[in-house]
mmCIF file of C-alpha atoms in Angstrom:
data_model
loop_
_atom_site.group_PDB
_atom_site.id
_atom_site.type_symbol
_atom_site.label_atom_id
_atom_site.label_comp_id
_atom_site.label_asym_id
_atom_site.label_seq_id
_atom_site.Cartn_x
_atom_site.Cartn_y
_atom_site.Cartn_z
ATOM 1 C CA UNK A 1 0.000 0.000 0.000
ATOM 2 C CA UNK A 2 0.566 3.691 -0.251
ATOM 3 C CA UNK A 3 3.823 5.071 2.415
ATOM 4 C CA UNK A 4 4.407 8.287 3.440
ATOM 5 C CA UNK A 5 7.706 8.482 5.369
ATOM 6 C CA UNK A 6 8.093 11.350 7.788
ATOM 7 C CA UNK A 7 11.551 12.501 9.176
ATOM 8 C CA UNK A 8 12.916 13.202 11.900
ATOM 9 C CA UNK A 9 10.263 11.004 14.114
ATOM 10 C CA UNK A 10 11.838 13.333 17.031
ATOM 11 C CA UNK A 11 13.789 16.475 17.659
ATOM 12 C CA UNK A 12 14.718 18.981 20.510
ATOM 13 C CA UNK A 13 15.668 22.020 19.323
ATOM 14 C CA UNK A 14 16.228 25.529 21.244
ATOM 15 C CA UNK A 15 13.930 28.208 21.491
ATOM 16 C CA UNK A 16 14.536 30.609 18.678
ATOM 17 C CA UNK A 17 15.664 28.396 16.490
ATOM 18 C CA UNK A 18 13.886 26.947 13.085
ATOM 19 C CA UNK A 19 12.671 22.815 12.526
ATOM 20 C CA UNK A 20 11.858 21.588 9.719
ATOM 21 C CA UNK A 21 9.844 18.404 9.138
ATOM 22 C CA UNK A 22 9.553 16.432 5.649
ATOM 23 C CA UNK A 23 6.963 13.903 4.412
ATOM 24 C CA UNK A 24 7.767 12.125 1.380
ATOM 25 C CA UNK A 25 5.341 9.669 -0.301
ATOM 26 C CA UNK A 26 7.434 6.521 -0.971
ATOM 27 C CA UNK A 27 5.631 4.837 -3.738
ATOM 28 C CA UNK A 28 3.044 7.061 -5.055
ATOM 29 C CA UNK A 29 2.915 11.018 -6.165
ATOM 30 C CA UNK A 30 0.799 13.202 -3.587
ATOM 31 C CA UNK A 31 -0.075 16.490 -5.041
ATOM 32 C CA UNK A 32 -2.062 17.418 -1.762
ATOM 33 C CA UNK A 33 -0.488 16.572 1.818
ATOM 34 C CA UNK A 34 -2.434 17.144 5.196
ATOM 35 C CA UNK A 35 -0.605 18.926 8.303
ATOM 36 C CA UNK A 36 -1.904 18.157 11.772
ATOM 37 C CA UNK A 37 -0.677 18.817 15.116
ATOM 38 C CA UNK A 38 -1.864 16.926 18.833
ATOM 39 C CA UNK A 39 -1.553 18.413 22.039
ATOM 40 C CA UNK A 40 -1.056 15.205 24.800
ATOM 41 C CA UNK A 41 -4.671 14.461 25.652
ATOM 42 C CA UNK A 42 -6.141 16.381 22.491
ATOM 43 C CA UNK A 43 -7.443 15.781 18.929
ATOM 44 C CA UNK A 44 -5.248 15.595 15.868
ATOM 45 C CA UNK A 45 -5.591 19.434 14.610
ATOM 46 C CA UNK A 46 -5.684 19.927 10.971
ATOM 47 C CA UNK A 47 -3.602 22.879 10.431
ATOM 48 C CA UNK A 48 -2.905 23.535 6.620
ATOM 49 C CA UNK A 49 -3.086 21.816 3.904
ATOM 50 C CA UNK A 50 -0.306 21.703 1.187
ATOM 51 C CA UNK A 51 -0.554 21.377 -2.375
ATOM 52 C CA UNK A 52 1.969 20.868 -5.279
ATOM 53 C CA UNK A 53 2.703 23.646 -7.184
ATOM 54 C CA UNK A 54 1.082 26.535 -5.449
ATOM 55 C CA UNK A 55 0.376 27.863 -1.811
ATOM 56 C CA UNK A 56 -0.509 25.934 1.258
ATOM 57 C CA UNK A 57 -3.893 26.360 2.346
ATOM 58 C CA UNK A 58 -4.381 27.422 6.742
ATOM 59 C CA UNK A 59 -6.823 26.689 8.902
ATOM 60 C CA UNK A 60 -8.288 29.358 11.232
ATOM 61 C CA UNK A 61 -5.852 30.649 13.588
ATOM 62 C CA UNK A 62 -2.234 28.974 12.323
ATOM 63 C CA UNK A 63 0.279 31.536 11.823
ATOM 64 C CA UNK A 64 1.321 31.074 7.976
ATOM 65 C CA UNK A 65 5.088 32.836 8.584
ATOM 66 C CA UNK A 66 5.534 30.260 11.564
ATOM 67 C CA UNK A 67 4.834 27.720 10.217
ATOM 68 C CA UNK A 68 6.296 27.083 6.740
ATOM 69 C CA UNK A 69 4.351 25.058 3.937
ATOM 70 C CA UNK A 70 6.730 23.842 0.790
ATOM 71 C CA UNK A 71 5.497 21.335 -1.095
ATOM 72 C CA UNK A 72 8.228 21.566 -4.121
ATOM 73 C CA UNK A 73 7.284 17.905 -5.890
ATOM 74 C CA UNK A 74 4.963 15.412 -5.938
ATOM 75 C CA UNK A 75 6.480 13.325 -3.395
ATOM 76 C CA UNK A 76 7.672 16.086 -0.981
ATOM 77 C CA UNK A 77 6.094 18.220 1.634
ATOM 78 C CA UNK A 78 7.733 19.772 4.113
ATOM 79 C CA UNK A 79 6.642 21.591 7.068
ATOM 80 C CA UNK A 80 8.609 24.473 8.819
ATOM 81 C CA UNK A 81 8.572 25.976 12.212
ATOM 82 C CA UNK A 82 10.380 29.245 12.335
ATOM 83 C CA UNK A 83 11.880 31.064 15.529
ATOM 84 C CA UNK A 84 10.348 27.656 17.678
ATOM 85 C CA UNK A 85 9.131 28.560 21.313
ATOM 86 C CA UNK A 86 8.580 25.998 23.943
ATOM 87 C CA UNK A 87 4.597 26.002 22.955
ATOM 88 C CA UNK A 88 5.671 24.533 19.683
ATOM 89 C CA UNK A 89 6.128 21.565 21.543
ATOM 90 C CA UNK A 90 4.028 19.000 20.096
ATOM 91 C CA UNK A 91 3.524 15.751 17.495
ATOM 92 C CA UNK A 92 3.387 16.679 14.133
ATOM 93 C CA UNK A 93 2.010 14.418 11.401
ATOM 94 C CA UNK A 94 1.367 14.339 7.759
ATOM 95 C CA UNK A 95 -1.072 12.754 5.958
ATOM 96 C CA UNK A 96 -2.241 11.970 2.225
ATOM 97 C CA UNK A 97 -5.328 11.464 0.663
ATOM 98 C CA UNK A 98 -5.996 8.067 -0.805
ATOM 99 C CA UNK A 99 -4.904 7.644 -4.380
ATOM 100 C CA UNK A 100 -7.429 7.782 -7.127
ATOM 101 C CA UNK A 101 -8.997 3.806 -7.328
ATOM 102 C CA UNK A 102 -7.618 3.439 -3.734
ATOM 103 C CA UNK A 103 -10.592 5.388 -1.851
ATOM 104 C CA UNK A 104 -11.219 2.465 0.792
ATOM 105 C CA UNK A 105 -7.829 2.196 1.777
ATOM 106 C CA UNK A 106 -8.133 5.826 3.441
ATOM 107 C CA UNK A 107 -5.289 8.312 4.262
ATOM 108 C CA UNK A 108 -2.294 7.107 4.525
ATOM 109 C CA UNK A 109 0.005 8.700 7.688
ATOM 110 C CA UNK A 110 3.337 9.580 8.325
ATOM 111 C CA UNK A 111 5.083 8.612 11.407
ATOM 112 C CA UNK A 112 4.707 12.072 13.037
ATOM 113 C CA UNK A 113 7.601 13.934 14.544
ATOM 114 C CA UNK A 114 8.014 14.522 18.102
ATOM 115 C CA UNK A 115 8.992 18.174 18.320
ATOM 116 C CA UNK A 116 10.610 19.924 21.840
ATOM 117 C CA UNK A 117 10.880 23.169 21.684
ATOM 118 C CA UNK A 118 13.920 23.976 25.390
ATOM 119 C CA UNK B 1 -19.326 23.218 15.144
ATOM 120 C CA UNK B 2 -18.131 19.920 13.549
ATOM 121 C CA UNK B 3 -16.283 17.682 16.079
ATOM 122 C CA UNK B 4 -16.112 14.053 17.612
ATOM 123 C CA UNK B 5 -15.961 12.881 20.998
ATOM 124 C CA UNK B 6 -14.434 9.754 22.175
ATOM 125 C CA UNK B 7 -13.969 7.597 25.552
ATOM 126 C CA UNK B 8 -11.059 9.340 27.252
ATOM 127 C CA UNK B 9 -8.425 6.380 28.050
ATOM 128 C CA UNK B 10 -6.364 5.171 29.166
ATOM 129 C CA UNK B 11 -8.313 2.307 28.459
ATOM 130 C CA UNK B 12 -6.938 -1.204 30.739
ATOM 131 C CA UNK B 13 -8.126 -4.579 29.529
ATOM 132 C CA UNK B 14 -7.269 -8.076 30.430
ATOM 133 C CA UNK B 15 -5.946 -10.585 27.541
ATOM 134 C CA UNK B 16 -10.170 -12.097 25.693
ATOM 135 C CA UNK B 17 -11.793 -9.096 27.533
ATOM 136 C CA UNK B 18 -14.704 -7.508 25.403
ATOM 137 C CA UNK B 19 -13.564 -3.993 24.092
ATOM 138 C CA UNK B 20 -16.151 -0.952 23.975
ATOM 139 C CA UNK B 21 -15.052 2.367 22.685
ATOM 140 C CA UNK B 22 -17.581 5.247 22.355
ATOM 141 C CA UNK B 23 -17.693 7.851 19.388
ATOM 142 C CA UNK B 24 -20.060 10.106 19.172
ATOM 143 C CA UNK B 25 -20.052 13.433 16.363
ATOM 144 C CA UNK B 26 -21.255 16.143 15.145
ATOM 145 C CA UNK B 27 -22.242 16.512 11.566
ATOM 146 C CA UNK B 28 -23.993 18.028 9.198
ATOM 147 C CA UNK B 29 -24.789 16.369 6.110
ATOM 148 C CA UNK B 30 -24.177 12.632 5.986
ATOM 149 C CA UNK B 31 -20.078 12.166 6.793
ATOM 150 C CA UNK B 32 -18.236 8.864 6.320
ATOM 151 C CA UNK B 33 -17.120 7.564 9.483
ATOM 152 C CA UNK B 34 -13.312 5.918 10.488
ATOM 153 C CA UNK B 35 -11.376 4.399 12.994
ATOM 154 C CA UNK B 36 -7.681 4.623 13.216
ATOM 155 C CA UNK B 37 -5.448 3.123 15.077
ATOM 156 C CA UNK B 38 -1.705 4.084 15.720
ATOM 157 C CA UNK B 39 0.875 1.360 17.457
ATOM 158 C CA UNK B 40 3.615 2.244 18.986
ATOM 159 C CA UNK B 41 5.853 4.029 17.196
ATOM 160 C CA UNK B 42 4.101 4.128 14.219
ATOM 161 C CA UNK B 43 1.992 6.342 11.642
ATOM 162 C CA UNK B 44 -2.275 6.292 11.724
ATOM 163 C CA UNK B 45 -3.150 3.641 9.694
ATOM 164 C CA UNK B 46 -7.143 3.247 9.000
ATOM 165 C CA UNK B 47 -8.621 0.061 10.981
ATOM 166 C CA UNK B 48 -12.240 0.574 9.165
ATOM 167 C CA UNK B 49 -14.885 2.770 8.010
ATOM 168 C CA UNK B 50 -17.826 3.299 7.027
ATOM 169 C CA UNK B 51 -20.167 5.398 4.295
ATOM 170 C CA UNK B 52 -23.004 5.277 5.044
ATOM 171 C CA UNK B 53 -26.215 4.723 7.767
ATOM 172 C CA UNK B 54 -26.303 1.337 8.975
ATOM 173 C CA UNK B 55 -23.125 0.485 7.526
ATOM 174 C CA UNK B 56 -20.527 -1.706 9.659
ATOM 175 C CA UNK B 57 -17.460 -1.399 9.121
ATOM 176 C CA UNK B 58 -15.301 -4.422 10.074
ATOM 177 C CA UNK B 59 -11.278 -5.362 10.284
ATOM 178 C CA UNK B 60 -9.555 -7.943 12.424
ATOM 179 C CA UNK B 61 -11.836 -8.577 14.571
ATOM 180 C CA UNK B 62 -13.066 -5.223 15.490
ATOM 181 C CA UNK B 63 -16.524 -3.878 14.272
ATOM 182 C CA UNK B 64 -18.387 -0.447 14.148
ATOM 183 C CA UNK B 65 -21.765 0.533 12.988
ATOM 184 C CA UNK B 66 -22.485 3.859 11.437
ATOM 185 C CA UNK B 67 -25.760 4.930 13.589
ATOM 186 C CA UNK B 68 -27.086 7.897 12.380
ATOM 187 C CA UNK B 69 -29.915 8.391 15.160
ATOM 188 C CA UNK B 70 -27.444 8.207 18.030
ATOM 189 C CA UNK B 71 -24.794 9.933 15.960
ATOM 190 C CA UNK B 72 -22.371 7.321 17.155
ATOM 191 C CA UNK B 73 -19.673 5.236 15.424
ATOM 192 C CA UNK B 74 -18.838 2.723 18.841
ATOM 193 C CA UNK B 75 -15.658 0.507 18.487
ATOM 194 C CA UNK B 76 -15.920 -3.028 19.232
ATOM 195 C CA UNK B 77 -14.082 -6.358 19.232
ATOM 196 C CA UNK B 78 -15.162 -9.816 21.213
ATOM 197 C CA UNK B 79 -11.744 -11.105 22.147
ATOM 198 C CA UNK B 80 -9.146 -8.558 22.890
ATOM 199 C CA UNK B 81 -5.199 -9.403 22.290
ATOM 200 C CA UNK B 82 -1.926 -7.894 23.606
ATOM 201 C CA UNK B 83 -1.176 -6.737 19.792
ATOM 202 C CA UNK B 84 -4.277 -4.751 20.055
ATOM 203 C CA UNK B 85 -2.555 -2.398 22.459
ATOM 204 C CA UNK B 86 -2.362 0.972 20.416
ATOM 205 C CA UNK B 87 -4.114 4.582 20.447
ATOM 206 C CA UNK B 88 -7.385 3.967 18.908
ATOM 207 C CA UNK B 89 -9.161 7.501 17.332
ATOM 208 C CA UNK B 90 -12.647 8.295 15.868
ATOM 209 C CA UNK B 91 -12.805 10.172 12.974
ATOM 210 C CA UNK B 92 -15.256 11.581 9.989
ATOM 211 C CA UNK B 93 -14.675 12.991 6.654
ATOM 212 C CA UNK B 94 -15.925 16.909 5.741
ATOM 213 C CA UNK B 95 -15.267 18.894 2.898
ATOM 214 C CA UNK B 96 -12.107 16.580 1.713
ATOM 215 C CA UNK B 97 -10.761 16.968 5.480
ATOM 216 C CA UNK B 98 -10.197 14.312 8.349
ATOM 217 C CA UNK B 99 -11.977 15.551 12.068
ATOM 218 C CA UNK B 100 -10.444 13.370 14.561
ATOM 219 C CA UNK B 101 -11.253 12.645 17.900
ATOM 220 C CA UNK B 102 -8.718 13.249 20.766
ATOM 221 C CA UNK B 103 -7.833 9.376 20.723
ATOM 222 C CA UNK B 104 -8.119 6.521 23.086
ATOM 223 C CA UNK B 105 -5.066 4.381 24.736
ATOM 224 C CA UNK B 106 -5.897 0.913 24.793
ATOM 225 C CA UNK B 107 -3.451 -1.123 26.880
ATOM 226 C CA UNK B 108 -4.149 -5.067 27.254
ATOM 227 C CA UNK B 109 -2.826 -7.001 29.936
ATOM 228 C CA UNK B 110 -1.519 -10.743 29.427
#
């Protein structure tokens, strides 16, 4: 089935300094890639949504020049955090959508990344 | 607004136990309905769905049943294993977007 691989799964990084996450799909092209974010204890938050070949699309209330959006190719999206602060801490994942004539096999998930923010 | 709510966990079971999750959302229009489940260390990866009313989703064991009076989508399975241990989360589709629910730990004891 469809991979996404998501890199780093972890990182601690200090405050003021920028992270930057990358999905790739493995086997398939993704021209649109979901970002989420969870909170310990909370929903998976959809926060923007990337597509290849022009801007990323926010959600209410994400900060667009925090939070970078590239998504350059079809098999890479990356996610940036600029100038992180300790409530950046959180799990980041990517995600997606199912491939055309793939529907029921759903959205396929990166790892996530573990991000801490000292 | 749109959102789903789920059993809070952590969620402790002994090794054959019957397993019970609630999910319960709010919708409008008629949503397709998902559980996920994440293992340790690991990505989401769907565990079933379903499209429509009275639909039941099924997958290794595990069952859910779209009911559109109770607005509920409850996990089940019979005969719980150790593998089953993993965050389990509720989910519907809207507007080509994923609304999760905050997720439920399921641990299983031998």
């Amino acid at each position: 089935g469809a991979v996404v691989s998501q890199h780093p799964s972890w990182v601690i990084c200090k405050s003021g300094t920028s992270v930057k996450i990358e999905c790739r799909s493995l086997d398939f092209q993704a021209t649109t890639m979901f970002w989420y974010r969870q909170f310990p204890k909370q929903s998976l938050m959809l926060m923007a949504t990337s597509n290849e070949g022009s801007k990323a699309t926010y959600e209410q209330g994400v900060e667009k020049d925090k939070f970078l959006i590239n998504h350059a190719s079809l098999t890479l999206s990356t996610l940036t955090v600029t100038s992180a602060h300790p409530e950046d801490s959180s799990f980041y994942i990517c995600s997606a959508p199912p491939r055309q004539g793939f529907e029921r096999d759903g959205y396929t998930f990166g790892s996530g990344t573990r991000l801490t923010v000292v | 607004g749109n959102s789903v709510t789920q059993m809070e966990g952590p969620v402790t079971l002994s090794e054959e136990a019957f397993l019970t999750i609630n999910c319960t959302y709010t919708a409008t229009g008629y949503p397709s309905l998902f559980w996920y489940v994440q293992y340790p260390g690991e990505g989401l990866q769907l565990l079933l769905k379903a499209t429509k009313a009275d639909d039941k989703g099924s997958n290794k064991g595990f069952e859910a049943t779209y009911r559109k009076e109770t607005t509920s989508f409850h996990l089940e399975k019979g005969s719980v294993q150790v593998s089953d241990s993993a965050v389990y989360f509720c989910a519907y589709s809207s507007a080509s977007k994923i609304i999760f629910g905050s997720g439920t730990r399921l641990s299983i004891r031998p």
